[in-house]
Coordinates of N, CA and C in Angstrom, one line a residue:
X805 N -33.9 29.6 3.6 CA -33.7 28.6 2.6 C -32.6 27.7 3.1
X806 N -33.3 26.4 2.6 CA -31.7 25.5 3.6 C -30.8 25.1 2.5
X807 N -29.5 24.8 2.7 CA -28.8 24.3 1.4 C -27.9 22.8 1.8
X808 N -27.6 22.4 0.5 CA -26.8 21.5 0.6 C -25.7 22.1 0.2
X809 N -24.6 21.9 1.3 CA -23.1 22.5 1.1 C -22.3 21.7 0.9
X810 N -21.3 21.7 -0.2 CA -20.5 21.2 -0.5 C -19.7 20.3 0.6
X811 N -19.4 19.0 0.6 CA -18.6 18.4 1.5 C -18.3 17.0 0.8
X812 N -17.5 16.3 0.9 CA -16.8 14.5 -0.1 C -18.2 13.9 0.3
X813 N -19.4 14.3 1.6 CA -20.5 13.3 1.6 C -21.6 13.4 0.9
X814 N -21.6 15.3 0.6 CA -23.0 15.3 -0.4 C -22.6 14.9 -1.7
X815 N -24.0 14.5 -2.2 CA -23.6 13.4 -4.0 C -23.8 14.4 -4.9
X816 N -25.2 15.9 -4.0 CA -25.4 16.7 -5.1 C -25.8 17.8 -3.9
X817 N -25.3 19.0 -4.5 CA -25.2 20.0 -3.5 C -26.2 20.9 -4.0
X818 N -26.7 21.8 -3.5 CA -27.5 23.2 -3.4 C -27.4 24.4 -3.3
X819 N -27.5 25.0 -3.5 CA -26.7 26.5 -2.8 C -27.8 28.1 -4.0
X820 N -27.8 28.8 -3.0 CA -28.3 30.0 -4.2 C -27.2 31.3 -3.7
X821 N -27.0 32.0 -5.2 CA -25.8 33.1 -5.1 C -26.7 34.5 -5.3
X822 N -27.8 35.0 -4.9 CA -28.7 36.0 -5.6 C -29.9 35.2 -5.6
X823 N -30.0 35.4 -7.0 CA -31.2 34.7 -7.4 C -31.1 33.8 -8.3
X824 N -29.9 33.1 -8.5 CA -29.9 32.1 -9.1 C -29.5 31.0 -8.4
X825 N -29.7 29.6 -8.4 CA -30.2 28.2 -7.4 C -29.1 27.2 -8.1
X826 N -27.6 27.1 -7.7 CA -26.8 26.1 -7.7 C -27.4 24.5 -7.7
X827 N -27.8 23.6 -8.2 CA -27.9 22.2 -8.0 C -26.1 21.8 -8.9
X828 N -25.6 21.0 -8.0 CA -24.4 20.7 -8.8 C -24.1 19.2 -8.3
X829 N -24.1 18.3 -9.1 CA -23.4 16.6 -9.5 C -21.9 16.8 -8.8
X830 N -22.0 15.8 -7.1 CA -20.3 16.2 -6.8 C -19.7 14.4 -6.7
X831 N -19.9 14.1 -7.6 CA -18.4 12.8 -7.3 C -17.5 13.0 -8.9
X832 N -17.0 13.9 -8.5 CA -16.0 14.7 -9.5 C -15.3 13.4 -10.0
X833 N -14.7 12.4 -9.0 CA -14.0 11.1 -8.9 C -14.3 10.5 -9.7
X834 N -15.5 10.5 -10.0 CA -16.3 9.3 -11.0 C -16.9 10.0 -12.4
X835 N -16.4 10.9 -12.7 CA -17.4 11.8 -13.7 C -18.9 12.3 -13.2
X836 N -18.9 12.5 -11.8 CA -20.2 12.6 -11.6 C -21.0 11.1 -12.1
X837 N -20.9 10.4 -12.1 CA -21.5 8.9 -13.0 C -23.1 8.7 -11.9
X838 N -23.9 8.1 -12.6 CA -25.4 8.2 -12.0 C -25.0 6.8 -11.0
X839 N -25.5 7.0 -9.9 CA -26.2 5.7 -9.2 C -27.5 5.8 -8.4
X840 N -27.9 5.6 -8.2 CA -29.2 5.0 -7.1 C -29.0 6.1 -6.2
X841 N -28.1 6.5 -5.2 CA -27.6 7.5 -4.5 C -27.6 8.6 -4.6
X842 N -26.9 8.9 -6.2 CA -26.9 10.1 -6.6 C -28.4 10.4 -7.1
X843 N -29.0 9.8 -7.8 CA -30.4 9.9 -7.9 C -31.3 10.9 -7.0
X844 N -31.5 9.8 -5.7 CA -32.0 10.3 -4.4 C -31.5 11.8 -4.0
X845 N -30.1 12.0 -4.0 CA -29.3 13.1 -3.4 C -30.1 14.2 -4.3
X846 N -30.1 14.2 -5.6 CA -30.8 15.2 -6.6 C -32.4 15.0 -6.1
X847 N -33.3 14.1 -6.1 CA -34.4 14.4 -5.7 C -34.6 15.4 -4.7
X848 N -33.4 15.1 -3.6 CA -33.9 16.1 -2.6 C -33.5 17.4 -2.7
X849 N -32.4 17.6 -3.6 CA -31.8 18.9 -4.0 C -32.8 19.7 -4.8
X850 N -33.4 18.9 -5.7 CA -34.5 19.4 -6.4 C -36.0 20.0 -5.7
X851 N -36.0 19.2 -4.7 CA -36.8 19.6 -3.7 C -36.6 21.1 -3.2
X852 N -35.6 21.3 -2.5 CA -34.9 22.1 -2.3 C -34.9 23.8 -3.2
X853 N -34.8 23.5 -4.1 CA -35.5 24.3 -5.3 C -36.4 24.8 -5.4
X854 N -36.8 23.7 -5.5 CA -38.9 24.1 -5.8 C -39.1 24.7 -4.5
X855 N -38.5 24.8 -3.3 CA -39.4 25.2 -2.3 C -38.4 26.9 -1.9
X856 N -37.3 27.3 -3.2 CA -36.3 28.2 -2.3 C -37.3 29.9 -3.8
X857 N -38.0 30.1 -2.9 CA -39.0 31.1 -3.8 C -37.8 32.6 -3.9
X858 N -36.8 32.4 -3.5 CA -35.6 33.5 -3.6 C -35.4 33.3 -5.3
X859 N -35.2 32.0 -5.4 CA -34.6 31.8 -7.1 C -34.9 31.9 -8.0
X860 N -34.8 32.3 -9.4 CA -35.3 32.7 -10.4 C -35.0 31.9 -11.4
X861 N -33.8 31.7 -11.2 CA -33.2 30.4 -12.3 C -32.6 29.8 -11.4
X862 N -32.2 28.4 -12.1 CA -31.4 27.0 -11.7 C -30.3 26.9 -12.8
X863 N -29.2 26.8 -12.1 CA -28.1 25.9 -12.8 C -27.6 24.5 -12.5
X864 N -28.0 23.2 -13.0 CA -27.7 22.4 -12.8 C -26.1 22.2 -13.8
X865 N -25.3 22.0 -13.0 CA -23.2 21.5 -13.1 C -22.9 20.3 -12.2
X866 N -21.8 20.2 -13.0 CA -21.2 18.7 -12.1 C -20.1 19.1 -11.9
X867 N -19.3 18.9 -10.7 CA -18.5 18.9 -9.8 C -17.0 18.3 -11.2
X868 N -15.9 19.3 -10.9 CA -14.9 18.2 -11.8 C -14.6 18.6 -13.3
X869 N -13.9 17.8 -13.7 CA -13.8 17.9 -15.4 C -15.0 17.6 -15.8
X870 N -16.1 16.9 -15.5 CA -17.2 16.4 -16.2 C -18.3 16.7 -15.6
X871 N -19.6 17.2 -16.6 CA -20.6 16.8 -16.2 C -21.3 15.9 -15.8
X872 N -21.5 14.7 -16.4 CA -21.8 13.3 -16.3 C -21.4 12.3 -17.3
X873 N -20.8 11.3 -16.7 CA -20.3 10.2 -17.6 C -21.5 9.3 -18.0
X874 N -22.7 9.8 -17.3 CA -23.6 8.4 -17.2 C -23.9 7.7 -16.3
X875 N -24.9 6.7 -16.2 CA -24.6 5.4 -16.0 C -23.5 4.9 -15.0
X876 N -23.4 4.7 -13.9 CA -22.6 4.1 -12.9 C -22.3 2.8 -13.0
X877 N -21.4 1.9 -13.6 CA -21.7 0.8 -14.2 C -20.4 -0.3 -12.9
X878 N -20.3 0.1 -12.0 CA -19.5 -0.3 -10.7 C -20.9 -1.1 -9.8
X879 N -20.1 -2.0 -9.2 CA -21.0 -3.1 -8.4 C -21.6 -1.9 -7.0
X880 N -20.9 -0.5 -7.0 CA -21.6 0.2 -5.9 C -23.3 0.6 -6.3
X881 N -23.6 0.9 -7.9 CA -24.6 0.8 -8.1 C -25.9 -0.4 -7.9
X882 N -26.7 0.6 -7.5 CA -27.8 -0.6 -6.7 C -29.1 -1.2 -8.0
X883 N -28.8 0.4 -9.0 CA -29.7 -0.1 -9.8 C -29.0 -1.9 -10.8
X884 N -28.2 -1.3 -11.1 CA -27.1 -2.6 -11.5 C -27.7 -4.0 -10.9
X885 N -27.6 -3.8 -9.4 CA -27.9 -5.3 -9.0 C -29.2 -5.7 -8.8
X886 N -29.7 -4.7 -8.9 CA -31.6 -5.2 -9.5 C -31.5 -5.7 -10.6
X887 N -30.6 -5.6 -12.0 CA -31.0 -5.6 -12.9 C -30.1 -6.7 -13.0
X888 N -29.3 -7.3 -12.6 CA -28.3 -8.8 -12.3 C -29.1 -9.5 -11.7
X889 N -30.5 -9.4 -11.1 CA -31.0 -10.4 -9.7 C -31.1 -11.3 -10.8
X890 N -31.6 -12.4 -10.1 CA -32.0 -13.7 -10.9 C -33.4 -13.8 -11.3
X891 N -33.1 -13.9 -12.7 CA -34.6 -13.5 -13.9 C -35.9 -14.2 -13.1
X892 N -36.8 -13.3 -13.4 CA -37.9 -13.8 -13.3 C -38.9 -12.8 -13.2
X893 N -40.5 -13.2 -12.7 CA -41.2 -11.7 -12.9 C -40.9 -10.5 -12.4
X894 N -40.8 -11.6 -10.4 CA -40.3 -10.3 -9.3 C -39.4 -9.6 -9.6
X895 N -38.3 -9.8 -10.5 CA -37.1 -9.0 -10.8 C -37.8 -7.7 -11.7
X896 N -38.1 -8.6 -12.7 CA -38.8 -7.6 -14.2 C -39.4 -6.4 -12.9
X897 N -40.7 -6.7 -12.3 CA -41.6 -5.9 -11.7 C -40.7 -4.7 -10.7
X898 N -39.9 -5.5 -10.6 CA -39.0 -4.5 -9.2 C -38.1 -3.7 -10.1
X899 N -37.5 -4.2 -10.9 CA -36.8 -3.2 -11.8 C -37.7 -2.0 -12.7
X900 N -38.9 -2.3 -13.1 CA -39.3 -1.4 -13.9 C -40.0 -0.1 -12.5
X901 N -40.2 -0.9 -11.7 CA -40.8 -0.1 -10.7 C -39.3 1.1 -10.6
X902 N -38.6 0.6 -10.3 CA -37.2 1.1 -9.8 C -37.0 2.2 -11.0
X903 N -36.5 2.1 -12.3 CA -36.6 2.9 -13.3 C -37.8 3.7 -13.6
X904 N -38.7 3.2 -13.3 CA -39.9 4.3 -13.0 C -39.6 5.6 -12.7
X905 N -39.3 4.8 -10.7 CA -38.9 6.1 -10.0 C -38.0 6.8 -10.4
X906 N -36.5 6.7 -10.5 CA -35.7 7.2 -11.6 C -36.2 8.1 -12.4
X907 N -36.9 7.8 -13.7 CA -37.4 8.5 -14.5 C -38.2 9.7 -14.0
X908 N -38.7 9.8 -12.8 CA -39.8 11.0 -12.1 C -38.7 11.9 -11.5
X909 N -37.6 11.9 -11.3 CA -36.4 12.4 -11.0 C -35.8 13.2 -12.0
X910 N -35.8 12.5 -13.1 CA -35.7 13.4 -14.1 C -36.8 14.5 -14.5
X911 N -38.0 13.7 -14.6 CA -39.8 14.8 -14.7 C -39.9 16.0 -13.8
X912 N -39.3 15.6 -12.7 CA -39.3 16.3 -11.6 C -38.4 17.8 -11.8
X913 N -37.0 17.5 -12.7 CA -36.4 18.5 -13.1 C -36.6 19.4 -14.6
X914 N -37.1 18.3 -15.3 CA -38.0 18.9 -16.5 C -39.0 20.2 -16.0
X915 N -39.9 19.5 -15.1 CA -41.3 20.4 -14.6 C -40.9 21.5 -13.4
X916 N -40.0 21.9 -13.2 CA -39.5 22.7 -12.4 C -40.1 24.4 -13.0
X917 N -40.3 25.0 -12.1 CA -41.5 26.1 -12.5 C -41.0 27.1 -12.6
X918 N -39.3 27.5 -12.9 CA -38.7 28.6 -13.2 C -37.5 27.8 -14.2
X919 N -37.2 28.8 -15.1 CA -36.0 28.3 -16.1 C -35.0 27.3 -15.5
X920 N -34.5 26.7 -16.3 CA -33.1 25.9 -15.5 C -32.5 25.3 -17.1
X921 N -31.0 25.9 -16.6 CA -29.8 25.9 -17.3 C -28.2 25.0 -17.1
X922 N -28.2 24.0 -17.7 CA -27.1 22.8 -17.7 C -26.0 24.0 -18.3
X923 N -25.1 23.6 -17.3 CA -24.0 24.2 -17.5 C -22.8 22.7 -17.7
X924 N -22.4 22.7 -18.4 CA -22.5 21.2 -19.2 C -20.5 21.3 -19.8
X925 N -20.0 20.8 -19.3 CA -18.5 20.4 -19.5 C -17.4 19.3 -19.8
X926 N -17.3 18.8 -20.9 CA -16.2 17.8 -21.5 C -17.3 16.6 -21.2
X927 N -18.0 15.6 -20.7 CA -18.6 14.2 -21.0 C -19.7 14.8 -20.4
X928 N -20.9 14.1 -21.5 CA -22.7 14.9 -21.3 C -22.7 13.2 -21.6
X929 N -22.8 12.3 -21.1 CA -23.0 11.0 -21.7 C -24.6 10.1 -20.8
X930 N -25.1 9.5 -22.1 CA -26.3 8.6 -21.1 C -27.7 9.1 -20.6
X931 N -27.2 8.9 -19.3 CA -28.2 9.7 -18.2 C -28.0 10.8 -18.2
X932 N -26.9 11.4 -18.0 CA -26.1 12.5 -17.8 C -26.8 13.6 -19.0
X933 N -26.9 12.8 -20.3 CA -27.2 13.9 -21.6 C -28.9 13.7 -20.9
X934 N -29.6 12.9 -20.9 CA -30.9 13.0 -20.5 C -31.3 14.1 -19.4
X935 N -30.5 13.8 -18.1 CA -30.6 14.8 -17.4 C -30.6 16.3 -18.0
X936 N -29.3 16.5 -18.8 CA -29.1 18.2 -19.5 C -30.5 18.4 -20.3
X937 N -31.0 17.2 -21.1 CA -32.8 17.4 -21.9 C -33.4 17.8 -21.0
X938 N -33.4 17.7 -19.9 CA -34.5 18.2 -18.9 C -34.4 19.6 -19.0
X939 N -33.5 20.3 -18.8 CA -33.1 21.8 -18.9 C -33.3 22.5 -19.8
X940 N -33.6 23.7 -19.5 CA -34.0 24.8 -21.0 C -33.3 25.1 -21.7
X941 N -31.9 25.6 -21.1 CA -30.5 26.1 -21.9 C -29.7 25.2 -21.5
X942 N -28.9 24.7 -22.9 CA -27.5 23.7 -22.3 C -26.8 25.1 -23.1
X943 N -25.6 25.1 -21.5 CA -24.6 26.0 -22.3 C -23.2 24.5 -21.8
X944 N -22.3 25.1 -23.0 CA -21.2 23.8 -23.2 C -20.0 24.3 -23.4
X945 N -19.0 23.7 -22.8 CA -17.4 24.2 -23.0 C -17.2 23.6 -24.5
X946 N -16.1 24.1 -24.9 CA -15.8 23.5 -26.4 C -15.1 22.4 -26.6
X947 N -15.4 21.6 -25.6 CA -14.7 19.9 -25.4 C -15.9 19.5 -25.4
X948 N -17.2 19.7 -24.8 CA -17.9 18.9 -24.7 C -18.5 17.9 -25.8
X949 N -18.3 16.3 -25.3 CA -19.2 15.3 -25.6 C -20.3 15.0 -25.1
X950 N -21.6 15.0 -26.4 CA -22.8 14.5 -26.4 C -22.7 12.7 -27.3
X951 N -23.5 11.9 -26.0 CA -23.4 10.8 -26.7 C -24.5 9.9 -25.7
X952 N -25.4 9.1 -26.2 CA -26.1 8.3 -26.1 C -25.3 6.8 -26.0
X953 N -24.5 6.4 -25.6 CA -23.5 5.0 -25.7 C -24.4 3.8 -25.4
X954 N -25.3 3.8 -24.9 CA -26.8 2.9 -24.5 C -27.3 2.3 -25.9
X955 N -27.3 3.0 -27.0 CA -28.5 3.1 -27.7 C -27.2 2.3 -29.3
X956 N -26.3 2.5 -28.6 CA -24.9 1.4 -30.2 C -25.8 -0.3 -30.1

């Protein structure tokens, strides 16, 4: 089984303790906050999963005081500057293509073919709460915030 090990480069790490399958959110710095990066890093972590037949269950956690703040709303986000390009169809077409993929990232951990459980701590915000919907069991520290802030 190969893993992603903890280090300041991975965005989202891997790891199995038994038979249960660590996926964990590491930019603790940022609340774990979604970007384009982090996205991809989870695709392949998820990958990683689906292919580690040792595991029984998955715990997806985020690195930090927080599970997810959400939304990466800093000019390092790439979805951001798709969505700033200058209007027009090609933009529209490139952006929905873009959130598309996105969205299959999340399906991808929805349709995961053994249980999986958000281990979910102080901000569940956005993407972040979307992502924990993917999961079968949210378990939550007694700080935690659920909030949709997109949808005010």
């Amino acid at each position: 089984m190969s893993e992603i090990k903890p280090s300041p480069e991975s965005l989202v790490t891997y790891h199995r303790d038994g038979h249960v399958g660590f996926l964990t959110l590491n930019r603790p710095e940022k609340r774990n906050a979604l970007h384009t990066k982090l996205w991809n890093a989870l695709d392949e972590a998820l990958e990683l999963a689906e292919n580690d037949h040792e595991a029984r269950v998955f715990v997806l956690g985020g690195a930090g005081p927080s599970f997810c703040a959400g939304l990466d709303l800093s000019a390092e986000n790439e979805l951001l500057a798709l969505a700033g390009a200058p209007a027009g169809a090609g933009q529209k077409v490139a952006l929905f293509h873009e959130v598309k993929r996105l969205q299959a990232i999340h399906t991808r951990l929805d349709r995961l073919n053994r249980p999986t459980i958000a281990w979910i701590q102080r901000h569940c915000l956005g993407g972040g709460l979307e992502l924990a919907l993917c999961c079968d069991i949210l378990l939550c520290s007694e700080d935690t915030v659920f909030a949709m802030p997109e949808a005010r």
